[in-house]
PDB file of C-alpha atoms in Angstrom:
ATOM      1  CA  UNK A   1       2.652 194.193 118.550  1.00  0.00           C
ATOM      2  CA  UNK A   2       0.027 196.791 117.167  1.00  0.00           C
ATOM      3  CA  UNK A   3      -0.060 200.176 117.840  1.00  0.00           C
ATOM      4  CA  UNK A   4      -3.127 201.709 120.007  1.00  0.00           C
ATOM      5  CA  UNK A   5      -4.948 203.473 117.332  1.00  0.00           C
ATOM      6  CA  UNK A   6      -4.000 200.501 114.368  1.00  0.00           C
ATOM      7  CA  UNK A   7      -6.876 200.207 112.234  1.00  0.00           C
ATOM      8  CA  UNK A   8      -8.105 196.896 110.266  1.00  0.00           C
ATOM      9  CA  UNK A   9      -8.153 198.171 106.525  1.00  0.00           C
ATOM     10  CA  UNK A  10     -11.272 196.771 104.578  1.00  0.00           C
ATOM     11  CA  UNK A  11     -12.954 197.589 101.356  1.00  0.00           C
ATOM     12  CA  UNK A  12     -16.653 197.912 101.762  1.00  0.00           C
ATOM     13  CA  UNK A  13     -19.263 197.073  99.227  1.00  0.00           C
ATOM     14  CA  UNK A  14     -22.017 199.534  99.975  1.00  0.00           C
ATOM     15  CA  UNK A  15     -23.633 198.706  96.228  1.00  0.00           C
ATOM     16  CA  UNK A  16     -27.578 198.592  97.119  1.00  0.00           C
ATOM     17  CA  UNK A  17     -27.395 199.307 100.607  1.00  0.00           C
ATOM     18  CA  UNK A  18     -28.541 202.841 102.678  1.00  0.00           C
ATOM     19  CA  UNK A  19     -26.011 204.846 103.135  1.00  0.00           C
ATOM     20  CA  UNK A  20     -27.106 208.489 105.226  1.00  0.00           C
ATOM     21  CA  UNK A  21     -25.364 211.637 104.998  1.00  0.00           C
ATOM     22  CA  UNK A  22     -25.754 214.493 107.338  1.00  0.00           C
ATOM     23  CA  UNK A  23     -24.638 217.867 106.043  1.00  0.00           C
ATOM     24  CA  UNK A  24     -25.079 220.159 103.139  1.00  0.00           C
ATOM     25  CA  UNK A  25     -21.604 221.578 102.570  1.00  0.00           C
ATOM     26  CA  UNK A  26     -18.378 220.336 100.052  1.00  0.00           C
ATOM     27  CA  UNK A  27     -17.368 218.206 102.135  1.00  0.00           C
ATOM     28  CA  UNK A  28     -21.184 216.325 102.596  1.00  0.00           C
ATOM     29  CA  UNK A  29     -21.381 216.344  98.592  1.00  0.00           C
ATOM     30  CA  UNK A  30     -17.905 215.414  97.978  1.00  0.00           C
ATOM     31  CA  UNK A  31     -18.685 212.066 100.157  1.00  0.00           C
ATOM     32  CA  UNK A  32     -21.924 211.574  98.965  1.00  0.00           C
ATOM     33  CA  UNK A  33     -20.177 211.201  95.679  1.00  0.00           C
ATOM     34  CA  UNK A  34     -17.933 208.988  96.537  1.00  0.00           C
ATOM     35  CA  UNK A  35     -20.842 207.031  98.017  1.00  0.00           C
ATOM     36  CA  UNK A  36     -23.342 206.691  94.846  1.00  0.00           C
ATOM     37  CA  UNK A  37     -19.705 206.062  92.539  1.00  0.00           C
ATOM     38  CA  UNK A  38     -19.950 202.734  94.505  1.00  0.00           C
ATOM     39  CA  UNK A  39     -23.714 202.329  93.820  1.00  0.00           C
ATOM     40  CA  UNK A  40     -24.619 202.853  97.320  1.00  0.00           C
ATOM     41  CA  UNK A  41     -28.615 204.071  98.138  1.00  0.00           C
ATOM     42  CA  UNK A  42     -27.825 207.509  99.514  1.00  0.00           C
ATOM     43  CA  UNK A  43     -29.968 210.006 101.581  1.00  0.00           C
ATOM     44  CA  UNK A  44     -28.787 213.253 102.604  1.00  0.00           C
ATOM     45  CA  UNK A  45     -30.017 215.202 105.391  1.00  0.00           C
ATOM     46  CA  UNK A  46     -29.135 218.986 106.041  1.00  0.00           C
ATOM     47  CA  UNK A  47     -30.731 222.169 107.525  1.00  0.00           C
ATOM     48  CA  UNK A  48     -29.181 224.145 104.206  1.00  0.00           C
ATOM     49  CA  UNK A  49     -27.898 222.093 101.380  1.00  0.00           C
ATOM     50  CA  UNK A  50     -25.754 223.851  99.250  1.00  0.00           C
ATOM     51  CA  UNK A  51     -26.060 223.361  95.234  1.00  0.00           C
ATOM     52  CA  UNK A  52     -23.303 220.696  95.351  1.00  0.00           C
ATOM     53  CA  UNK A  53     -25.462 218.357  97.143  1.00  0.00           C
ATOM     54  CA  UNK A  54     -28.409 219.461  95.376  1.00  0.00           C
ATOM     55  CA  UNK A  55     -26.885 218.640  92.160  1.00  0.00           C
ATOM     56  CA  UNK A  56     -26.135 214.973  92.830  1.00  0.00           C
ATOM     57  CA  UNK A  57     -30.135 214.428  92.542  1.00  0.00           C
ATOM     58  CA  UNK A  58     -30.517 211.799  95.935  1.00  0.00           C
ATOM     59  CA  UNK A  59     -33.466 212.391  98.097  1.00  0.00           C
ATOM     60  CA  UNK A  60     -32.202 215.378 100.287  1.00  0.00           C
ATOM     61  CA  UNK A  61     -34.238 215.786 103.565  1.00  0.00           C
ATOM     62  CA  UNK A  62     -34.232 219.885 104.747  1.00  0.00           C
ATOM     63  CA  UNK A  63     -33.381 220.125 108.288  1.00  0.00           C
ATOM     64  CA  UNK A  64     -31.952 219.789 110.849  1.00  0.00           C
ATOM     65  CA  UNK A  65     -30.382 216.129 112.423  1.00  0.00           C
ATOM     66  CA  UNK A  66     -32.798 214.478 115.090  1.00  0.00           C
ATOM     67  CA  UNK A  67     -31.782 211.294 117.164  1.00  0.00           C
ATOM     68  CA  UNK A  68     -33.007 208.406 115.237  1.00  0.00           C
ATOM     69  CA  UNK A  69     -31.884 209.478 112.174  1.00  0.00           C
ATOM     70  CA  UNK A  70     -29.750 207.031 111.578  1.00  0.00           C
ATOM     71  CA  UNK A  71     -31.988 203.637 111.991  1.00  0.00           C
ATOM     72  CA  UNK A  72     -32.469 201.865 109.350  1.00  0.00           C
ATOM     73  CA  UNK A  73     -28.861 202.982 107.552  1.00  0.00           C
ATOM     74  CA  UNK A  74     -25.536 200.520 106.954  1.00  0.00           C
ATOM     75  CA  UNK A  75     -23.457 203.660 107.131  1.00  0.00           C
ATOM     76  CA  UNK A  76     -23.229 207.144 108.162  1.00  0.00           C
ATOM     77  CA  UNK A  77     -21.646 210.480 107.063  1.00  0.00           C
ATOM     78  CA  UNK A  78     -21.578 213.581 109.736  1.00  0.00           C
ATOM     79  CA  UNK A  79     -20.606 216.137 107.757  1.00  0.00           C
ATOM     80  CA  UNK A  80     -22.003 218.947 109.148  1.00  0.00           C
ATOM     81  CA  UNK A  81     -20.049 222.095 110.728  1.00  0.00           C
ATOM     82  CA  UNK A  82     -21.539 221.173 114.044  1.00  0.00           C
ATOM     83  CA  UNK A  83     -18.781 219.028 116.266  1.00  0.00           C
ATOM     84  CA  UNK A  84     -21.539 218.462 118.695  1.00  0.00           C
ATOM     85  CA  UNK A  85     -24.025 217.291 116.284  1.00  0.00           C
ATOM     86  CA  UNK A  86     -21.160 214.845 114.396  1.00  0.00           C
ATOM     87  CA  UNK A  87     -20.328 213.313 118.418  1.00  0.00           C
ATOM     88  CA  UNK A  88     -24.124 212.927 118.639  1.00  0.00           C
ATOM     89  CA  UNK A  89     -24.324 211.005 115.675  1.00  0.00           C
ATOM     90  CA  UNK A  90     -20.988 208.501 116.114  1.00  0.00           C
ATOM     91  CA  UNK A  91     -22.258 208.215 119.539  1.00  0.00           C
ATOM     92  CA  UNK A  92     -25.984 206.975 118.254  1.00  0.00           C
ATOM     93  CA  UNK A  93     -24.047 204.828 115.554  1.00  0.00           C
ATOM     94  CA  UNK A  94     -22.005 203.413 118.848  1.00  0.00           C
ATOM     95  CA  UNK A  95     -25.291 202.433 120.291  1.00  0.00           C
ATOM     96  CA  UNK A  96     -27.235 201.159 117.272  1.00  0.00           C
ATOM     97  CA  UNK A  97     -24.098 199.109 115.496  1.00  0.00           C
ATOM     98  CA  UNK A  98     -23.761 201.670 112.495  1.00  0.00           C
ATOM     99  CA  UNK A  99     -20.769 202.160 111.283  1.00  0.00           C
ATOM    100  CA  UNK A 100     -19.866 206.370 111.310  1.00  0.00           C
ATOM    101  CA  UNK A 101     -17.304 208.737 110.018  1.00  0.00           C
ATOM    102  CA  UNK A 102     -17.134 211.940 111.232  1.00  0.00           C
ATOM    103  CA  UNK A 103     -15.185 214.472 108.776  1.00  0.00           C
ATOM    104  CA  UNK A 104     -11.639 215.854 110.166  1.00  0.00           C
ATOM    105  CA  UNK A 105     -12.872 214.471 113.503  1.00  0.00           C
ATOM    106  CA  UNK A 106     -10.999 210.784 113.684  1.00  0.00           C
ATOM    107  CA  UNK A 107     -12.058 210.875 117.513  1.00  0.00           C
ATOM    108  CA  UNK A 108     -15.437 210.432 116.168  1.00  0.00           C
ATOM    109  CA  UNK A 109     -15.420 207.967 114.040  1.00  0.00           C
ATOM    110  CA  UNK A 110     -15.723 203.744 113.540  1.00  0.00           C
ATOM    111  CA  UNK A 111     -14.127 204.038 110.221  1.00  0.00           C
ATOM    112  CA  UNK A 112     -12.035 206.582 108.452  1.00  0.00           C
ATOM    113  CA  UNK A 113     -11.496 207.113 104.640  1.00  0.00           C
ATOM    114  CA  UNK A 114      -8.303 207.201 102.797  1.00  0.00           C
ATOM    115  CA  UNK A 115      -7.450 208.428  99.961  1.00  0.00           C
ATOM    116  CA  UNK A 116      -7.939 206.510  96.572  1.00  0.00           C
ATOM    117  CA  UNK A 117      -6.116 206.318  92.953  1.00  0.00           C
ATOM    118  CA  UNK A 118      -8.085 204.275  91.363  1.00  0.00           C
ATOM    119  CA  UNK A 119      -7.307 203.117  87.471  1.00  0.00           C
ATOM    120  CA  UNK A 120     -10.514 201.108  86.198  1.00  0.00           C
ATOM    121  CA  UNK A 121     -10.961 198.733  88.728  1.00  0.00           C
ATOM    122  CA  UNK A 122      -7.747 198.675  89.845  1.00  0.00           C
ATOM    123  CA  UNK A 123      -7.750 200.717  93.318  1.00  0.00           C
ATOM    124  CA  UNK A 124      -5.177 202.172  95.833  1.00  0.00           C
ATOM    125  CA  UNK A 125      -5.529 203.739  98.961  1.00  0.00           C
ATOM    126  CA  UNK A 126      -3.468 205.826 101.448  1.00  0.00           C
ATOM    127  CA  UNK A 127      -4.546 206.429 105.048  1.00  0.00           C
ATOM    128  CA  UNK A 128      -2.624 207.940 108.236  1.00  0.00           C
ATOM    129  CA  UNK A 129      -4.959 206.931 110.721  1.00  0.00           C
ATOM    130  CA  UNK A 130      -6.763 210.423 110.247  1.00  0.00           C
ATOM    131  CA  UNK A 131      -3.556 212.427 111.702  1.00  0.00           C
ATOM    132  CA  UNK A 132      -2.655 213.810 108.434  1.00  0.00           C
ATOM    133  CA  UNK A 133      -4.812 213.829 105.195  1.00  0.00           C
ATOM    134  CA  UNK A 134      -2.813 216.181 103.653  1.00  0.00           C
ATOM    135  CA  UNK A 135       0.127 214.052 103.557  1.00  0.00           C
ATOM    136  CA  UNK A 136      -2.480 210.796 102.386  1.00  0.00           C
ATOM    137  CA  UNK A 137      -3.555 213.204  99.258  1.00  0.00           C
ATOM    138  CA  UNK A 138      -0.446 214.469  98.812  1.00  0.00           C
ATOM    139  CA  UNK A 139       1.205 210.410  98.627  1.00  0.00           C
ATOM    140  CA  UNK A 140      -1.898 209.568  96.373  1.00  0.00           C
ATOM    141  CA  UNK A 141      -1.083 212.199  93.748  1.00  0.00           C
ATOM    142  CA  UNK A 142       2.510 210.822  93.635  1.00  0.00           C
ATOM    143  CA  UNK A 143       1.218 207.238  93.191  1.00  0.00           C
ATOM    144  CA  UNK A 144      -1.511 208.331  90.462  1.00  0.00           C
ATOM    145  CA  UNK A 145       1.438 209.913  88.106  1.00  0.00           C
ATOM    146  CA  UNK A 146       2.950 206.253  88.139  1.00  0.00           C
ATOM    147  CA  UNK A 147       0.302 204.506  87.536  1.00  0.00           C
ATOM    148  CA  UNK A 148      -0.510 204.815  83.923  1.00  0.00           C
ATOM    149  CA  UNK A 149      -3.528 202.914  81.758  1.00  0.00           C
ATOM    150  CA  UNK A 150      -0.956 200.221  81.260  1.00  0.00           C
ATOM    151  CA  UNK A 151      -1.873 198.841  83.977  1.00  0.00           C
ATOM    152  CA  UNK A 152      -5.211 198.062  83.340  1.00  0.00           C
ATOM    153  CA  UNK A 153      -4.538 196.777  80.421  1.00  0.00           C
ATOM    154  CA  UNK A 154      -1.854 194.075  82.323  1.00  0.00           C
ATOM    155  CA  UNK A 155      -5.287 193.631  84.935  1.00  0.00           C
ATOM    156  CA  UNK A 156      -7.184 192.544  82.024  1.00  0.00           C
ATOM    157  CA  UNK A 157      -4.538 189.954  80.609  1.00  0.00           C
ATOM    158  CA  UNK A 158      -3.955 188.605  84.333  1.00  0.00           C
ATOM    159  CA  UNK A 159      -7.923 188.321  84.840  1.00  0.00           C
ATOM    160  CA  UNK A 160      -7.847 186.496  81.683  1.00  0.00           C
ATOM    161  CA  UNK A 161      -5.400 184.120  82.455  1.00  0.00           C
ATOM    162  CA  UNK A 162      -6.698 183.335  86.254  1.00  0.00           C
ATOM    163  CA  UNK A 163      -9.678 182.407  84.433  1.00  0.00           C
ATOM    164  CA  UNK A 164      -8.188 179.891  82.257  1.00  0.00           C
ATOM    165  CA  UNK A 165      -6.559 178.411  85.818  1.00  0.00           C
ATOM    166  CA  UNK A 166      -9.486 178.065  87.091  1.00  0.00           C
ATOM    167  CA  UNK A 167     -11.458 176.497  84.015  1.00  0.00           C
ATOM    168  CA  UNK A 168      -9.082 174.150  83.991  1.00  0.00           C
ATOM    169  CA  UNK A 169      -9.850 172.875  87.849  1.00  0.00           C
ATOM    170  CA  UNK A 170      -6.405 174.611  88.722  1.00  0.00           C
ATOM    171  CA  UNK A 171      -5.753 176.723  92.028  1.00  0.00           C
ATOM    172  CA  UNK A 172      -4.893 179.509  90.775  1.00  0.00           C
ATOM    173  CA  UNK A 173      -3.338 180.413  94.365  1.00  0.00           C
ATOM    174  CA  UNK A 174      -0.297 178.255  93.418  1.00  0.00           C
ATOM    175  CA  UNK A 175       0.600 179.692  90.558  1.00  0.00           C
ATOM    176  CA  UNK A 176       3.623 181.801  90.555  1.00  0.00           C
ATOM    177  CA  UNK A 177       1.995 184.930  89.864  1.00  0.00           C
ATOM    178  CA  UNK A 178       5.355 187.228  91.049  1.00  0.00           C
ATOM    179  CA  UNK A 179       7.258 185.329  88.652  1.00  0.00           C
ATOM    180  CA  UNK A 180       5.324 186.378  85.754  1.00  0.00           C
ATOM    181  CA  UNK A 181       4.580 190.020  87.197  1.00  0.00           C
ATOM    182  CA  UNK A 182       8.697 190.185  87.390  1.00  0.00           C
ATOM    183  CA  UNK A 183       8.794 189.261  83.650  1.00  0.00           C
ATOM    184  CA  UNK A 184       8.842 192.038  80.755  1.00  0.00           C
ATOM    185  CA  UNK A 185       5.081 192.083  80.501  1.00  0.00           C
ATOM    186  CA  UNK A 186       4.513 195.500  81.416  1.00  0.00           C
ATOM    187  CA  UNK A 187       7.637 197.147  79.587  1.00  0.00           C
ATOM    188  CA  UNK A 188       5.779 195.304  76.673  1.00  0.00           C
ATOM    189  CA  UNK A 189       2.264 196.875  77.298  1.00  0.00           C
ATOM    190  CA  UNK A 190       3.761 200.626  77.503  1.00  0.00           C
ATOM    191  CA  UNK A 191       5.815 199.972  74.374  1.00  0.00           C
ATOM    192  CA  UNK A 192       2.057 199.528  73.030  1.00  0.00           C
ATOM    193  CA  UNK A 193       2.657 195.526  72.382  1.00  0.00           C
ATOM    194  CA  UNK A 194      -0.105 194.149  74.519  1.00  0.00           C
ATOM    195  CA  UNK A 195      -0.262 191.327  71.831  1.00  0.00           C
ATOM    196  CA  UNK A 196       3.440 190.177  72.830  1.00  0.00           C
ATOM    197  CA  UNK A 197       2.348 190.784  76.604  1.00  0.00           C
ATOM    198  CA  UNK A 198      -0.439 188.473  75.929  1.00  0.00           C
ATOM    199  CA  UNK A 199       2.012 185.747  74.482  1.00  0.00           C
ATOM    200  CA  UNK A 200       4.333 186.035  77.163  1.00  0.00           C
ATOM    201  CA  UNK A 201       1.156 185.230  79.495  1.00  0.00           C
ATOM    202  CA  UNK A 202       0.282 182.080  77.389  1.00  0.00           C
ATOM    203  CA  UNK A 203       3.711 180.938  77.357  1.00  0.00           C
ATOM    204  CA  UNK A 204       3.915 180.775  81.391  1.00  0.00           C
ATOM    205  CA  UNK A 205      -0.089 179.300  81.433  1.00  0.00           C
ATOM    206  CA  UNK A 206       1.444 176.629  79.082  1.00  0.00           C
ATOM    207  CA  UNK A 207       4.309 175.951  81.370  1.00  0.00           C
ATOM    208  CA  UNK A 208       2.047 175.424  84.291  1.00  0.00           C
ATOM    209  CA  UNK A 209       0.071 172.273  82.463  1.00  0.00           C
ATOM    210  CA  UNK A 210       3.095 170.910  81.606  1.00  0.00           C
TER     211      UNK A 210
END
């Protein structure tokens, strides 16, 4: 049975779409950041924007948050150091269908962030429902020191090979992709033999057609 409070993880592609910010502090610049990193459209609004927002170069609006400031926007940021002005904002994204996050305010908010590790395109995230993000940065530091550029180069070889499943009119859903993830493959590409990695790959693809 879930647990009141559960929340549905998703990863959301905000690449080309509005994405609004309200605030002008760290914590406003460190999210816009995150934002643009994903290619997102973002506009910041804030009364007093501080240089780190000024330095990320979006189109910054100077003042103050009005009610309708969020029409027209997939997603919004409160970020200011006004509680009452972040409610007023996930309340408006309540009414309107816009999706809001309120910073250190999960009460607040239709979506929280976690925190991410990500390697290349390879991406992990840790979330405690917003009742601890110390302990979420704190488990993604000790997952980052495992996980080493090996990995993406063992991404790349498995990309390759679903590929080759598929170009051959295969599912690649069948395959037995644990079996060959169990196999020496990685021990190989941190001993700096990707080549051998990459046979090992072709051996299994090989099996498969046969």
């Amino acid at each position: 049975m879930p647990v009141e409070g559960d929340q549905y993880p998703v990863n959301l592609i905000v690449a080309g779409r509005r994405c609004l910010v309200v605030g002008g502090g760290s914590v406003a610049a460190r999210k816009a950041a995150g934002l643009l990193a994903c290619g997102a459209e973002v506009h910041v609004i804030a009364a007093s924007p501080g240089p780190q927002v000024t330095a990320l170069g979006v189109p910054v609006e100077r003042r103050p948050y009005r009610a309708g400031d969020i029409d027209g926007y997939r997603l919004v940021i409160a970020a200011t150091d006004d509680s009452a002005v972040n409610r007023a904002i996930f309340e408006a994204g309540e009414a309107a269908g816009v999706w809001v996050n309120s910073a250190d305010d999960p009460a607040s908010c239709s979506f929280t962030l976690p925190s991410v590790v990500r390697r290349g395109p390879i991406m992990v995230t840790v979330a405690t429902g917003g009742r601890s993000p110390a302990l979420a940065a704190w488990l993604r530091d000790r997952i980052e020191a495992g996980l080493g550029p090996e990995y993406e180069v063992l991404l790349s070889l498995l990309a390759e090979a679903r590929e080759a499943i598929q170009a051959s009119g295969r599912s690649t859903e069948q395959a037995d992709w644990q079996n060959v993830l169990d196999s020496d493959m990685l021990e190989l590409i941190q001993a700096g033999h990707p080549d051998l990695a990459r046979e090992r790959l072709q051996t299994w693809l090989s099996s498969l057609s046969g």
